[in-house]
Tab-separated table of C-alpha atoms in Angstrom:
chain	number	residue	atom	x	y	z
A	28	MET	CA	0.149	-0.150	-0.023
A	29	THR	CA	1.420	3.492	-0.899
A	30	ASP	CA	0.441	6.818	0.374
A	31	VAL	CA	-1.785	7.591	-2.142
A	32	PRO	CA	-4.827	9.757	-1.108
A	33	ALA	CA	-8.179	8.366	-1.020
A	34	GLY	CA	-9.941	8.780	-5.024
A	35	THR	CA	-6.538	9.677	-6.926
A	36	ALA	CA	-7.147	9.256	-10.392
A	37	LEU	CA	-4.636	7.082	-12.291
A	38	SER	CA	-2.368	9.070	-13.695
A	39	ARG	CA	1.588	9.562	-14.200
A	40	THR	CA	0.993	12.617	-11.887
A	41	ALA	CA	-0.396	10.647	-9.351
A	42	PRO	CA	2.091	9.566	-6.247
A	43	VAL	CA	1.876	5.541	-7.890
A	44	ALA	CA	5.489	5.291	-8.068
A	45	GLY	CA	5.396	2.266	-5.710
A	46	LEU	CA	3.064	0.666	-7.862
A	47	LEU	CA	4.479	1.196	-11.486
A	48	VAL	CA	6.274	-2.100	-12.712
A	49	ALA	CA	8.118	-0.262	-15.355
A	50	PRO	CA	9.878	2.973	-15.684
A	51	GLU	CA	7.394	5.879	-15.158
A	52	ALA	CA	7.703	6.709	-18.473
A	53	PRO	CA	8.244	3.835	-21.105
A	54	GLY	CA	10.752	4.257	-24.315
A	55	GLY	CA	9.600	4.563	-27.706
A	56	THR	CA	7.059	2.527	-29.393
A	57	GLY	CA	8.604	-0.947	-30.530
A	58	ILE	CA	5.618	-2.981	-30.583
A	59	VAL	CA	2.286	-2.592	-31.723
A	60	HIS	CA	0.000	-5.211	-30.198
A	61	LEU	CA	-3.419	-6.185	-31.615
A	62	GLY	CA	-6.114	-7.005	-29.377
A	63	LEU	CA	-6.334	-4.680	-26.505
A	64	GLY	CA	-8.051	-7.060	-24.105
A	65	ASN	CA	-7.616	-7.939	-20.426
A	66	PHE	CA	-5.302	-11.175	-21.492
A	67	HIS	CA	-2.869	-8.954	-23.153
A	68	ARG	CA	-3.032	-6.119	-20.419
A	69	ALA	CA	-2.299	-8.781	-17.735
A	70	HIS	CA	-0.001	-10.953	-19.549
A	71	GLN	CA	2.205	-9.904	-22.369
A	72	ALA	CA	1.881	-6.267	-21.244
A	73	VAL	CA	3.623	-7.323	-17.987
A	74	TYR	CA	6.330	-9.285	-18.981
A	75	THR	CA	7.157	-6.339	-21.203
A	76	ALA	CA	7.182	-3.826	-18.121
A	77	LEU	CA	9.489	-6.257	-16.133
A	78	ALA	CA	11.595	-6.152	-19.265
A	79	GLN	CA	11.705	-2.447	-19.673
A	80	ARG	CA	12.547	-2.338	-15.552
A	81	ALA	CA	15.631	-4.546	-16.131
A	82	ASP	CA	16.775	-3.574	-19.080
A	83	PRO	CA	15.178	-0.348	-20.395
A	84	GLY	CA	15.086	0.161	-24.156
A	85	ASP	CA	12.396	1.382	-27.109
A	86	TRP	CA	9.807	-1.128	-26.347
A	87	GLY	CA	6.840	0.747	-25.406
A	88	ILE	CA	3.451	-0.593	-26.899
A	89	LEU	CA	1.204	0.828	-28.886
A	90	GLY	CA	-2.447	-0.948	-27.824
A	91	VAL	CA	-4.819	-1.440	-30.703
A	92	ALA	CA	-8.572	-2.326	-29.997
A	93	SER	CA	-10.653	-4.515	-32.733
A	94	ARG	CA	-14.040	-2.422	-31.876
A	95	SER	CA	-14.787	-1.449	-28.797
A	96	ARG	CA	-13.771	2.200	-27.432
A	97	ARG	CA	-14.269	1.316	-23.567
A	98	VAL	CA	-10.996	0.256	-23.044
A	99	VAL	CA	-9.287	2.860	-24.838
A	100	ASP	CA	-11.226	5.799	-23.614
A	101	ALA	CA	-10.486	4.613	-20.269
A	102	LEU	CA	-6.608	4.337	-20.647
A	103	ARG	CA	-6.518	7.744	-22.705
A	104	ALA	CA	-8.047	9.195	-19.854
A	105	GLN	CA	-5.327	7.670	-17.343
A	106	ASP	CA	-2.101	8.472	-19.736
A	107	HIS	CA	-1.991	4.706	-20.689
A	108	LEU	CA	-1.910	3.524	-16.927
A	109	TYR	CA	-3.897	0.672	-15.615
A	110	SER	CA	-3.721	-1.654	-12.627
A	111	VAL	CA	-3.494	-5.460	-12.549
A	112	LEU	CA	-5.384	-6.662	-9.702
A	113	GLN	CA	-3.457	-10.062	-8.647
A	114	ILE	CA	-6.095	-12.131	-6.945
A	115	ALA	CA	-5.755	-15.295	-4.638
A	116	PRO	CA	-7.751	-16.302	-1.654
A	117	GLU	CA	-5.292	-15.194	0.706
A	118	GLY	CA	-5.208	-11.481	-0.560
A	119	SER	CA	-4.756	-9.609	-3.430
A	120	ALA	CA	-1.929	-7.471	-4.790
A	121	VAL	CA	-1.692	-4.591	-7.115
A	122	SER	CA	0.618	-3.238	-10.323
A	123	VAL	CA	0.515	-0.751	-12.411
A	124	PRO	CA	2.702	-2.008	-15.854
A	125	GLY	CA	2.967	1.248	-17.331
A	126	VAL	CA	4.560	0.328	-20.835
A	127	HIS	CA	1.954	1.373	-23.328
A	128	THR	CA	2.453	4.881	-25.278
A	129	GLY	CA	-0.711	4.884	-27.121
A	130	THR	CA	-4.124	3.342	-28.330
A	131	LEU	CA	-5.939	3.063	-31.283
A	132	VAL	CA	-9.389	1.429	-32.646
A	133	ALA	CA	-8.995	-0.776	-35.729
A	134	SER	CA	-12.835	-0.146	-36.642
A	135	GLU	CA	-12.564	3.265	-36.744
A	136	ASP	CA	-9.177	3.620	-38.105
A	137	PRO	CA	-7.501	0.957	-40.036
A	138	ALA	CA	-5.321	2.785	-41.901
A	139	ALA	CA	-3.862	4.179	-39.007
A	140	VAL	CA	-3.425	0.508	-38.176
A	141	VAL	CA	-1.720	-0.516	-41.211
A	142	ALA	CA	0.536	2.627	-40.812
A	143	ALA	CA	1.705	1.686	-37.503
A	144	LEU	CA	2.088	-1.896	-38.056
A	145	ALA	CA	4.468	-0.782	-41.325
A	146	ALA	CA	6.427	2.058	-39.399
A	147	PRO	CA	10.024	1.129	-39.419
A	148	ALA	CA	10.105	1.601	-35.910
A	149	THR	CA	7.743	-1.139	-35.310
A	150	ARG	CA	10.059	-4.282	-34.558
A	151	VAL	CA	7.368	-6.474	-32.996
A	152	VAL	CA	3.677	-7.210	-33.954
A	153	THR	CA	2.229	-9.001	-31.226
A	154	LEU	CA	-1.498	-10.582	-31.485
A	155	THR	CA	-4.209	-11.721	-28.921
A	156	VAL	CA	-7.436	-11.541	-31.111
A	157	THR	CA	-9.200	-15.018	-29.743
A	158	GLU	CA	-9.295	-17.641	-32.308
A	159	HIS	CA	-12.095	-16.454	-34.138
A	160	GLY	CA	-9.647	-13.420	-35.389
A	161	TYR	CA	-7.787	-15.671	-37.625
A	162	ARG	CA	-10.471	-16.141	-40.006
A	163	PHE	CA	-9.243	-19.376	-41.053
A	164	SER	CA	-11.806	-22.194	-42.266
A	165	PRO	CA	-12.258	-24.921	-39.605
A	166	ARG	CA	-12.424	-27.770	-42.541
A	167	THR	CA	-9.117	-26.838	-44.128
A	168	GLY	CA	-6.843	-24.561	-41.787
A	169	ARG	CA	-6.093	-22.002	-44.415
A	170	LEU	CA	-7.454	-18.538	-44.994
A	171	ASP	CA	-11.624	-18.411	-45.390
A	172	LEU	CA	-11.695	-17.096	-48.516
A	173	ASP	CA	-15.628	-16.951	-48.297
A	174	ASP	CA	-15.356	-14.709	-45.453
A	175	ALA	CA	-16.904	-11.614	-45.954
A	176	ASP	CA	-14.558	-9.303	-44.355
A	177	VAL	CA	-11.701	-11.474	-46.057
A	178	ALA	CA	-13.195	-10.739	-49.088
A	179	HIS	CA	-13.373	-6.963	-48.021
A	180	ASP	CA	-9.683	-6.988	-47.182
A	181	LEU	CA	-8.625	-8.369	-50.601
A	182	SER	CA	-10.734	-5.969	-52.703
A	183	ALA	CA	-8.873	-2.317	-54.013
A	184	ARG	CA	-11.408	-0.740	-51.238
A	185	GLY	CA	-9.948	-2.921	-48.462
A	186	ARG	CA	-5.998	-2.328	-49.701
A	187	GLN	CA	-6.385	0.960	-47.838
A	188	ALA	CA	-8.799	-0.145	-44.974
A	189	PRO	CA	-8.599	-3.732	-44.408
A	190	VAL	CA	-11.094	-4.590	-41.250
A	191	THR	CA	-9.504	-8.318	-40.728
A	192	THR	CA	-6.197	-8.799	-38.662
A	193	ILE	CA	-4.844	-11.010	-41.166
A	194	GLY	CA	-5.483	-8.352	-43.420
A	195	GLN	CA	-4.080	-5.536	-41.429
A	196	VAL	CA	-0.624	-7.424	-40.992
A	197	ALA	CA	-0.523	-8.437	-44.734
A	198	ARG	CA	-1.257	-5.349	-45.945
A	199	ALA	CA	1.395	-3.869	-43.528
A	200	LEU	CA	4.034	-6.377	-44.384
A	201	GLU	CA	3.323	-5.748	-48.624
A	202	ARG	CA	3.950	-1.865	-47.374
A	203	ARG	CA	7.360	-2.663	-45.555
A	204	ALA	CA	8.298	-4.926	-48.152
A	205	LEU	CA	7.966	-2.253	-50.891
A	206	GLY	CA	9.129	0.257	-48.578
A	207	HIS	CA	11.965	0.658	-46.018
A	208	GLY	CA	12.250	-3.199	-45.609
A	209	ALA	CA	13.040	-3.025	-42.393
A	210	PRO	CA	12.384	-6.512	-41.155
A	211	VAL	CA	9.859	-7.249	-37.934
A	212	THR	CA	8.385	-10.272	-36.288
A	213	VAL	CA	4.595	-10.971	-35.731
A	214	LEU	CA	4.184	-12.954	-32.521
A	215	SER	CA	0.658	-14.701	-31.998
A	216	CYS	CA	-0.185	-14.801	-28.215
A	217	ASP	CA	-3.472	-16.834	-28.774
A	218	ASN	CA	-4.351	-20.350	-27.961
A	219	LEU	CA	-3.729	-21.749	-30.990
A	220	GLN	CA	-1.521	-24.638	-31.848
A	221	SER	CA	1.448	-23.522	-33.647
A	222	ASN	CA	0.198	-20.306	-33.539
A	223	GLY	CA	3.392	-18.809	-34.913
A	224	THR	CA	3.034	-21.127	-38.170
A	225	THR	CA	-0.462	-20.615	-38.310
A	226	THR	CA	-0.142	-16.934	-38.571
A	227	ARG	CA	2.406	-17.054	-41.195
A	228	GLY	CA	0.091	-19.489	-43.333
A	229	LEU	CA	-2.600	-17.302	-42.990
A	230	VAL	CA	-0.553	-14.332	-44.026
A	231	LEU	CA	0.763	-15.880	-46.971
A	232	ASP	CA	-2.631	-16.987	-48.250
A	233	PHE	CA	-3.819	-13.459	-48.118
A	234	LEU	CA	-0.922	-12.042	-49.716
A	235	ALA	CA	-1.225	-14.768	-52.505
A	236	ALA	CA	-4.799	-13.998	-52.985
A	237	SER	CA	-4.346	-10.436	-53.249
A	238	GLY	CA	-1.786	-10.892	-56.048
A	239	ALA	CA	1.183	-9.752	-54.200
A	240	GLY	CA	4.389	-9.792	-56.293
A	241	GLN	CA	7.078	-12.495	-55.611
A	242	ASP	CA	9.044	-9.934	-54.338
A	243	VAL	CA	7.127	-9.224	-51.852
A	244	LEU	CA	6.887	-13.089	-50.649
A	245	ASP	CA	10.302	-13.452	-50.990
A	246	TRP	CA	10.830	-10.408	-48.750
A	247	VAL	CA	8.523	-11.955	-45.809
A	248	SER	CA	10.183	-15.075	-46.087
A	249	THR	CA	13.555	-13.457	-45.370
A	250	SER	CA	12.958	-10.437	-43.213
A	251	VAL	CA	9.636	-11.623	-41.236
A	252	THR	CA	9.424	-14.005	-38.359
A	253	PHE	CA	6.690	-15.934	-36.858
A	254	PRO	CA	7.798	-17.461	-33.255
A	255	ASN	CA	5.411	-19.828	-32.152
A	256	SER	CA	4.313	-19.137	-28.448
A	257	MET	CA	2.324	-20.750	-25.611
A	258	VAL	CA	0.691	-18.522	-23.025
A	259	ASP	CA	-1.068	-18.785	-20.144
A	260	ARG	CA	-2.869	-16.996	-17.248
A	261	ILE	CA	-6.760	-17.150	-16.202
A	262	VAL	CA	-7.662	-13.506	-16.707
A	263	PRO	CA	-11.617	-12.877	-15.798
A	264	ALA	CA	-13.858	-10.370	-17.229
A	265	THR	CA	-13.534	-6.741	-15.584
A	266	SER	CA	-16.180	-5.815	-13.228
A	267	ASP	CA	-17.081	-3.106	-10.640
A	268	ARG	CA	-15.671	-5.094	-7.964
A	269	TYR	CA	-12.382	-5.280	-9.139
A	270	ALA	CA	-12.281	-1.599	-9.582
A	271	ALA	CA	-13.578	-1.327	-5.811
A	272	GLU	CA	-10.649	-3.710	-4.472
A	273	VAL	CA	-8.201	-1.572	-6.309
A	274	ARG	CA	-9.688	1.539	-4.939
A	275	ARG	CA	-9.897	0.001	-1.322
A	276	THR	CA	-6.340	-1.301	-1.739
A	277	THR	CA	-4.407	1.534	-3.129
A	278	GLY	CA	-6.755	4.670	-3.074
A	279	LEU	CA	-6.467	5.061	-6.603
A	280	VAL	CA	-9.600	5.156	-8.973
A	281	ASP	CA	-9.317	3.000	-12.114
A	282	ALA	CA	-11.506	2.660	-15.066
A	283	ALA	CA	-9.731	-0.106	-16.384
A	284	PRO	CA	-8.574	-2.695	-13.923
A	285	VAL	CA	-7.704	-5.992	-14.978
A	286	PRO	CA	-8.276	-9.419	-12.287
A	287	ALA	CA	-5.590	-12.140	-12.851
A	288	GLU	CA	-4.754	-15.089	-10.973
A	289	PRO	CA	-1.085	-15.240	-9.678
A	290	PHE	CA	0.025	-17.877	-12.024
A	291	THR	CA	1.534	-16.774	-15.175
A	292	MET	CA	3.354	-18.703	-17.685
A	293	TRP	CA	5.268	-17.697	-21.434
A	294	VAL	CA	6.780	-20.308	-23.652
A	295	LEU	CA	8.378	-18.746	-27.049
A	296	GLU	CA	10.627	-19.490	-29.766
A	297	ASP	CA	13.523	-17.088	-30.103
A	298	ARG	CA	13.389	-16.338	-33.586
A	299	PHE	CA	13.054	-12.664	-33.512
A	300	ALA	CA	13.946	-10.695	-36.874
A	301	ALA	CA	14.586	-7.451	-35.312
A	302	GLY	CA	15.167	-7.671	-31.420
A	303	ARG	CA	12.912	-8.392	-28.557
A	304	PRO	CA	12.424	-7.073	-25.165
A	305	THR	CA	14.524	-9.134	-22.668
A	306	TRP	CA	11.407	-11.037	-21.257
A	307	GLN	CA	13.537	-13.382	-19.703
A	308	HIS	CA	13.533	-10.909	-16.508
A	309	GLY	CA	9.488	-11.263	-16.255
A	310	GLY	CA	9.990	-15.023	-16.418
A	311	ALA	CA	9.387	-15.900	-20.104
A	312	VAL	CA	10.837	-19.185	-20.714
A	313	PHE	CA	13.106	-19.479	-24.216
A	314	SER	CA	12.566	-22.997	-25.811
A	315	ASP	CA	12.735	-25.367	-28.940
A	316	GLU	CA	9.834	-27.203	-27.314
A	317	VAL	CA	6.975	-25.107	-27.555
A	318	GLU	CA	4.547	-26.968	-29.773
A	319	ALA	CA	4.832	-29.432	-26.689
A	320	TYR	CA	4.162	-26.939	-24.051
A	321	GLU	CA	1.027	-25.522	-26.439
A	322	LEU	CA	-0.253	-29.155	-26.401
A	323	VAL	CA	-0.088	-29.752	-22.500
A	324	LYS	CA	-1.918	-26.044	-21.946
A	325	LEU	CA	-4.443	-26.618	-25.224
A	326	ARG	CA	-5.349	-29.952	-24.062
A	327	LEU	CA	-5.266	-30.369	-20.387
A	328	LEU	CA	-5.795	-26.695	-19.431
A	329	ASN	CA	-8.110	-25.702	-22.148
A	330	GLY	CA	-10.028	-28.836	-23.101
A	331	THR	CA	-10.531	-29.587	-19.552
A	332	HIS	CA	-11.348	-26.202	-18.750
A	333	SER	CA	-14.066	-25.707	-21.372
A	334	LEU	CA	-15.554	-29.508	-19.851
A	335	ILE	CA	-15.976	-27.593	-16.392
A	336	ALA	CA	-17.633	-24.646	-18.010
A	337	TYR	CA	-20.030	-26.423	-19.903
A	338	LEU	CA	-20.824	-29.233	-17.045
A	339	GLY	CA	-20.916	-26.196	-14.523
A	340	ALA	CA	-23.568	-24.151	-16.611
A	341	LEU	CA	-25.813	-26.807	-17.193
A	342	ASP	CA	-25.731	-27.543	-13.403
A	343	GLY	CA	-26.341	-24.044	-12.624
A	344	ARG	CA	-22.692	-22.750	-11.344
A	345	ALA	CA	-21.842	-19.622	-12.323
A	346	THR	CA	-18.212	-19.774	-11.757
A	347	ILE	CA	-15.340	-22.181	-12.585
A	348	PRO	CA	-14.720	-22.916	-8.718
A	349	ASP	CA	-18.287	-23.675	-8.035
A	350	ALA	CA	-18.403	-26.078	-11.217
A	351	ARG	CA	-14.942	-27.554	-10.143
A	352	ALA	CA	-16.554	-28.000	-6.131
A	353	GLN	CA	-18.856	-30.543	-7.936
A	354	GLU	CA	-17.912	-33.873	-7.245
A	355	PHE	CA	-19.250	-35.040	-10.639
A	356	VAL	CA	-17.463	-32.296	-12.488
A	357	GLU	CA	-14.199	-32.844	-10.670
A	358	ARG	CA	-14.393	-36.514	-11.674
A	359	ALA	CA	-15.075	-35.695	-15.276
A	360	ALA	CA	-12.551	-33.608	-15.371
A	361	ARG	CA	-9.566	-35.969	-13.912
A	362	ALA	CA	-10.905	-38.427	-16.277
A	363	VAL	CA	-10.588	-36.695	-19.590
A	364	ILE	CA	-7.298	-35.257	-18.598
A	365	ALA	CA	-5.562	-39.053	-17.724
A	366	ASP	CA	-7.529	-41.127	-20.211
A	367	GLU	CA	-7.885	-38.769	-23.175
A	368	TYR	CA	-5.784	-36.094	-23.463
A	369	LEU	CA	-2.594	-37.083	-21.480
A	370	PRO	CA	-2.060	-40.021	-23.619
A	371	SER	CA	-2.098	-37.731	-26.790
A	372	ILE	CA	0.847	-35.704	-25.814
A	373	ALA	CA	4.487	-35.808	-25.967
A	374	LEU	CA	5.551	-34.048	-22.590
A	375	PRO	CA	8.172	-31.528	-22.757
A	376	ARG	CA	11.782	-32.547	-21.277
A	377	GLY	CA	11.978	-32.682	-17.381
A	378	PHE	CA	8.030	-31.978	-17.110
A	379	ASP	CA	6.219	-32.696	-14.072
A	380	VAL	CA	2.943	-33.472	-15.359
A	381	GLU	CA	1.253	-34.800	-11.915
A	382	ALA	CA	2.428	-31.313	-10.035
A	383	TYR	CA	1.137	-29.560	-13.366
A	384	VAL	CA	-2.356	-31.377	-13.230
A	385	GLU	CA	-2.602	-30.516	-9.131
A	386	GLN	CA	-1.554	-26.971	-9.810
A	387	LEU	CA	-4.452	-26.975	-12.536
A	388	PHE	CA	-7.163	-27.917	-10.146
A	389	GLY	CA	-6.100	-25.437	-7.472
A	390	ARG	CA	-6.079	-22.710	-10.221
A	391	TRP	CA	-9.744	-23.576	-10.844
A	392	SER	CA	-10.598	-23.557	-7.251
A	393	ASN	CA	-9.626	-19.838	-6.870
A	394	SER	CA	-13.040	-18.646	-5.834
A	395	ALA	CA	-11.331	-14.894	-4.946
A	396	LEU	CA	-10.814	-14.963	-9.045
A	397	GLY	CA	-14.819	-15.981	-9.428
A	398	HIS	CA	-13.819	-16.949	-13.258
A	399	ARG	CA	-17.312	-17.262	-14.890
A	400	THR	CA	-18.070	-20.387	-16.804
A	401	SER	CA	-20.103	-18.452	-19.207
A	402	GLN	CA	-16.705	-16.590	-20.402
A	403	VAL	CA	-14.839	-19.737	-20.348
A	404	GLY	CA	-17.698	-21.641	-22.437
A	405	SER	CA	-17.849	-18.892	-25.080
A	406	ASP	CA	-16.621	-19.125	-28.339
A	407	GLY	CA	-16.520	-22.908	-28.306
A	408	SER	CA	-17.088	-23.260	-31.921
A	409	VAL	CA	-13.563	-22.417	-32.585
A	410	LYS	CA	-12.132	-23.437	-29.277
A	411	LEU	CA	-13.135	-26.833	-29.427
A	412	ARG	CA	-12.062	-28.021	-32.885
A	413	GLN	CA	-8.266	-26.696	-31.527
A	414	ARG	CA	-8.577	-29.069	-28.682
A	415	VAL	CA	-10.823	-31.894	-29.416
A	416	PRO	CA	-10.181	-33.503	-32.780
A	417	ALA	CA	-6.652	-34.634	-32.431
A	418	PRO	CA	-6.923	-36.653	-29.258
A	419	ALA	CA	-10.229	-37.892	-30.189
A	420	LEU	CA	-9.099	-39.414	-33.746
A	421	ARG	CA	-6.096	-40.988	-31.803
A	422	MET	CA	-8.638	-42.977	-29.956
A	423	LEU	CA	-11.089	-43.587	-32.790
A	424	ALA	CA	-8.124	-45.081	-34.829
A	425	SER	CA	-7.858	-47.719	-32.144
A	426	GLY	CA	-11.494	-48.599	-31.709
A	427	ARG	CA	-11.936	-47.021	-28.722
A	428	MET	CA	-14.533	-44.078	-28.032
A	429	PRO	CA	-13.571	-41.183	-26.568
A	430	HIS	CA	-16.236	-40.630	-23.984
A	431	HIS	CA	-15.527	-37.431	-22.068
A	432	LEU	CA	-14.309	-35.583	-25.590
A	433	ALA	CA	-18.138	-36.687	-26.907
A	434	LEU	CA	-19.468	-35.362	-23.503
A	435	THR	CA	-17.525	-31.965	-23.878
A	436	VAL	CA	-18.917	-31.767	-27.492
A	437	ALA	CA	-22.314	-32.690	-26.396
A	438	ALA	CA	-22.514	-30.299	-23.383
A	439	TRP	CA	-21.399	-27.322	-25.324
A	440	LEU	CA	-24.305	-27.997	-28.058
A	441	CYS	CA	-26.805	-28.235	-25.140
A	442	CYS	CA	-25.772	-25.072	-23.478
A	443	VAL	CA	-25.102	-22.778	-27.216
A	444	ALA	CA	-28.078	-24.834	-29.407
A	445	PRO	CA	-30.742	-26.151	-26.901
A	446	VAL	CA	-33.110	-28.555	-28.447
A	447	ASP	CA	-36.704	-27.635	-28.759
A	448	GLY	CA	-37.996	-27.469	-25.082
A	449	PHE	CA	-34.600	-27.618	-23.161
A	450	ASP	CA	-33.362	-24.477	-21.015
A	451	PRO	CA	-30.069	-24.993	-20.566
A	452	GLY	CA	-29.954	-21.757	-17.833
A	453	PRO	CA	-28.770	-18.280	-17.589
A	454	HIS	CA	-24.917	-18.980	-17.772
A	455	ALA	CA	-25.061	-20.882	-21.088
A	456	ALA	CA	-27.578	-18.300	-22.385
A	457	ALA	CA	-24.520	-15.950	-21.613
A	458	MET	CA	-21.997	-17.694	-23.628
A	459	THR	CA	-21.145	-16.201	-26.809
A	460	ASP	CA	-20.341	-17.888	-30.199
A	461	LEU	CA	-20.132	-17.078	-33.463
A	462	ALA	CA	-21.857	-20.165	-34.650
A	463	ARG	CA	-24.624	-19.927	-32.395
A	464	GLU	CA	-27.411	-18.504	-34.951
A	465	ARG	CA	-26.150	-21.403	-37.536
A	466	LEU	CA	-26.312	-23.943	-34.679
A	467	ALA	CA	-29.769	-22.611	-33.674
A	468	GLU	CA	-31.096	-23.172	-36.871
A	469	LEU	CA	-29.474	-26.449	-37.530
A	470	SER	CA	-31.352	-27.791	-34.129
A	471	ARG	CA	-34.737	-26.149	-35.137
A	472	THR	CA	-34.730	-27.747	-38.562
A	473	SER	CA	-33.620	-31.305	-37.729
A	474	ALA	CA	-35.429	-34.173	-37.580
A	475	GLY	CA	-34.505	-35.030	-34.124
A	476	THR	CA	-31.050	-34.973	-32.040
A	477	GLU	CA	-29.079	-37.868	-34.127
A	478	ALA	CA	-29.871	-35.661	-37.448
A	479	PHE	CA	-28.722	-32.446	-35.314
A	480	VAL	CA	-25.162	-33.786	-34.719
A	481	THR	CA	-24.768	-35.241	-38.000
A	482	ALA	CA	-25.852	-32.080	-39.438
A	483	VAL	CA	-23.204	-30.112	-37.086
A	484	LEU	CA	-20.096	-32.533	-36.917
A	485	VAL	CA	-20.576	-34.363	-40.217
A	486	HIS	CA	-22.423	-32.056	-42.963
A	487	ASP	CA	-20.909	-28.612	-41.573
A	488	ARG	CA	-17.726	-30.444	-40.160
A	489	LEU	CA	-17.390	-27.846	-37.377
A	490	LEU	CA	-14.840	-29.880	-36.048
A	491	GLY	CA	-12.754	-30.572	-39.239
A	492	ASP	CA	-13.086	-33.150	-41.936
A	493	GLU	CA	-11.522	-36.226	-40.102
A	494	ILE	CA	-14.037	-36.023	-37.280
A	495	ALA	CA	-17.003	-36.203	-39.770
A	496	ALA	CA	-15.372	-39.548	-41.260
A	497	HIS	CA	-16.401	-41.124	-37.940
A	498	PRO	CA	-20.068	-40.943	-37.766
A	499	GLU	CA	-19.908	-43.142	-34.467
A	500	PHE	CA	-18.225	-40.122	-32.720
A	501	ALA	CA	-21.545	-38.135	-33.583
A	502	ALA	CA	-23.768	-40.908	-32.322
A	503	ARG	CA	-22.512	-40.894	-29.188
A	504	VAL	CA	-22.625	-37.001	-29.009
A	505	ALA	CA	-26.033	-37.426	-29.526
A	506	GLU	CA	-26.868	-39.842	-27.280
A	507	LEU	CA	-25.313	-38.044	-24.536
A	508	ILE	CA	-27.157	-35.044	-25.337
A	509	ARG	CA	-30.237	-36.961	-24.583
A	510	ILE	CA	-28.965	-38.033	-20.982
A	511	LEU	CA	-28.035	-34.626	-20.382
A	512	VAL	CA	-31.264	-32.866	-21.463
A	513	THR	CA	-33.531	-35.558	-19.790
A	514	HIS	CA	-31.587	-36.505	-16.599
A	515	GLY	CA	-28.715	-33.583	-16.407
A	516	PRO	CA	-25.099	-33.117	-16.199
A	517	ALA	CA	-24.671	-35.140	-12.952
A	518	THR	CA	-26.243	-38.542	-14.588
A	519	ALA	CA	-24.601	-37.949	-18.074
A	520	THR	CA	-21.174	-38.049	-16.217
A	521	ARG	CA	-21.908	-41.407	-14.378
A	522	GLU	CA	-23.038	-42.617	-17.261
A	523	VAL	CA	-19.780	-42.125	-18.985
A	524	ASP	CA	-18.068	-43.472	-16.345
A	525	LEU	CA	-19.444	-46.434	-16.813
A	526	TRP	CA	-18.282	-46.762	-20.519
A	527	ALA	CA	-14.771	-45.197	-20.497
């Protein structure tokens, strides 16, 4: 607790030196970040602040929000400062990263975003735009050329004002290639398997579709790097309670606080074309086994997190800790990890998986954090295709049914596209999903549950082509939906236990 008069507005002139992680004024802008949400501000920005404190340089961050002005307006009014409230049952702690140099709203000025990405001083471009922000086809993993916004960005009009993240990055790289030619790194910080490799492929798809010359493609090949990375920290949505806690703890009035758990992890490939902050001073790990860490996180943490969220929401549980506290939910979570996710992973060298799993259950029990099931369960149509197919296919290929992965899919469909007459409850209703409208249409027009699941998984191929080739998986999902609807999640979980 610093000596701050109660009610002091957060700013660089306020007496907050004891809370600032980075020097009071960041250096020049060396990073442009797309996706100015809570996760970036509680994760990458914190690592950058700690790196700047240990080894100052021109690594200030220009933050770009996709559409909303809420955070941008709040940060501009606070000299681009905000607090990170680290929350644990034993108490909370507040820090102020202080590394942002400016903000933009991409939907309002896409040309300015491209200009910032293309600026010679920009040496690293980072992204946290969620899985669906990459606009790839779930069937092919390639850029979705049928997407209306992608089509706009490929048009003559879109050349000057692209609206998609991939379009903005690609147009900026083209401008760099044809202009000053300064190298740059594009670093995805999203929960995509091989996120750097995926981003590179989508950018190249865009450039090829736009008719970019071979000179541009050659320059990207030699002057742009796309490292893979794994990011991990539970960061709930902001609410008034967190602003109140910051004010109670520090006396500061902050319109844009970010809550976060104490745990944080960042593993990266050390492939940077134009330098980088010394993120290792913040605890980042540079490794040649990023993909192995990615799979551990995507499956053991993220995949199981989704199952907890869907079962919990269907059981009327508002938060992940409350859901995890139900015996049947914990049993399902431990089973999907041990029997279905873990056998599909080659662990990083020296990785203590038993300690990691117990740590996960401790993190999911952080009642002070109150991570909501509706937040974790949102965007399942994109998230699950990153988590379910590979381990499910591994079991199906050996003649075994991945019952708990089928339960994950069934519970998700019950939450976002309930069958006629079934009310999944308010926490499921609060989940957002770009595919919700399409799924609801399929639910309304299908002749029964099995026809609905077949339409989703086999005809629409929402989890990809390979899962679509296994109608027995769709049949199991449909069977579990009927049990969930008729008897509830606890009974469905017990039924799965009998078969698994």
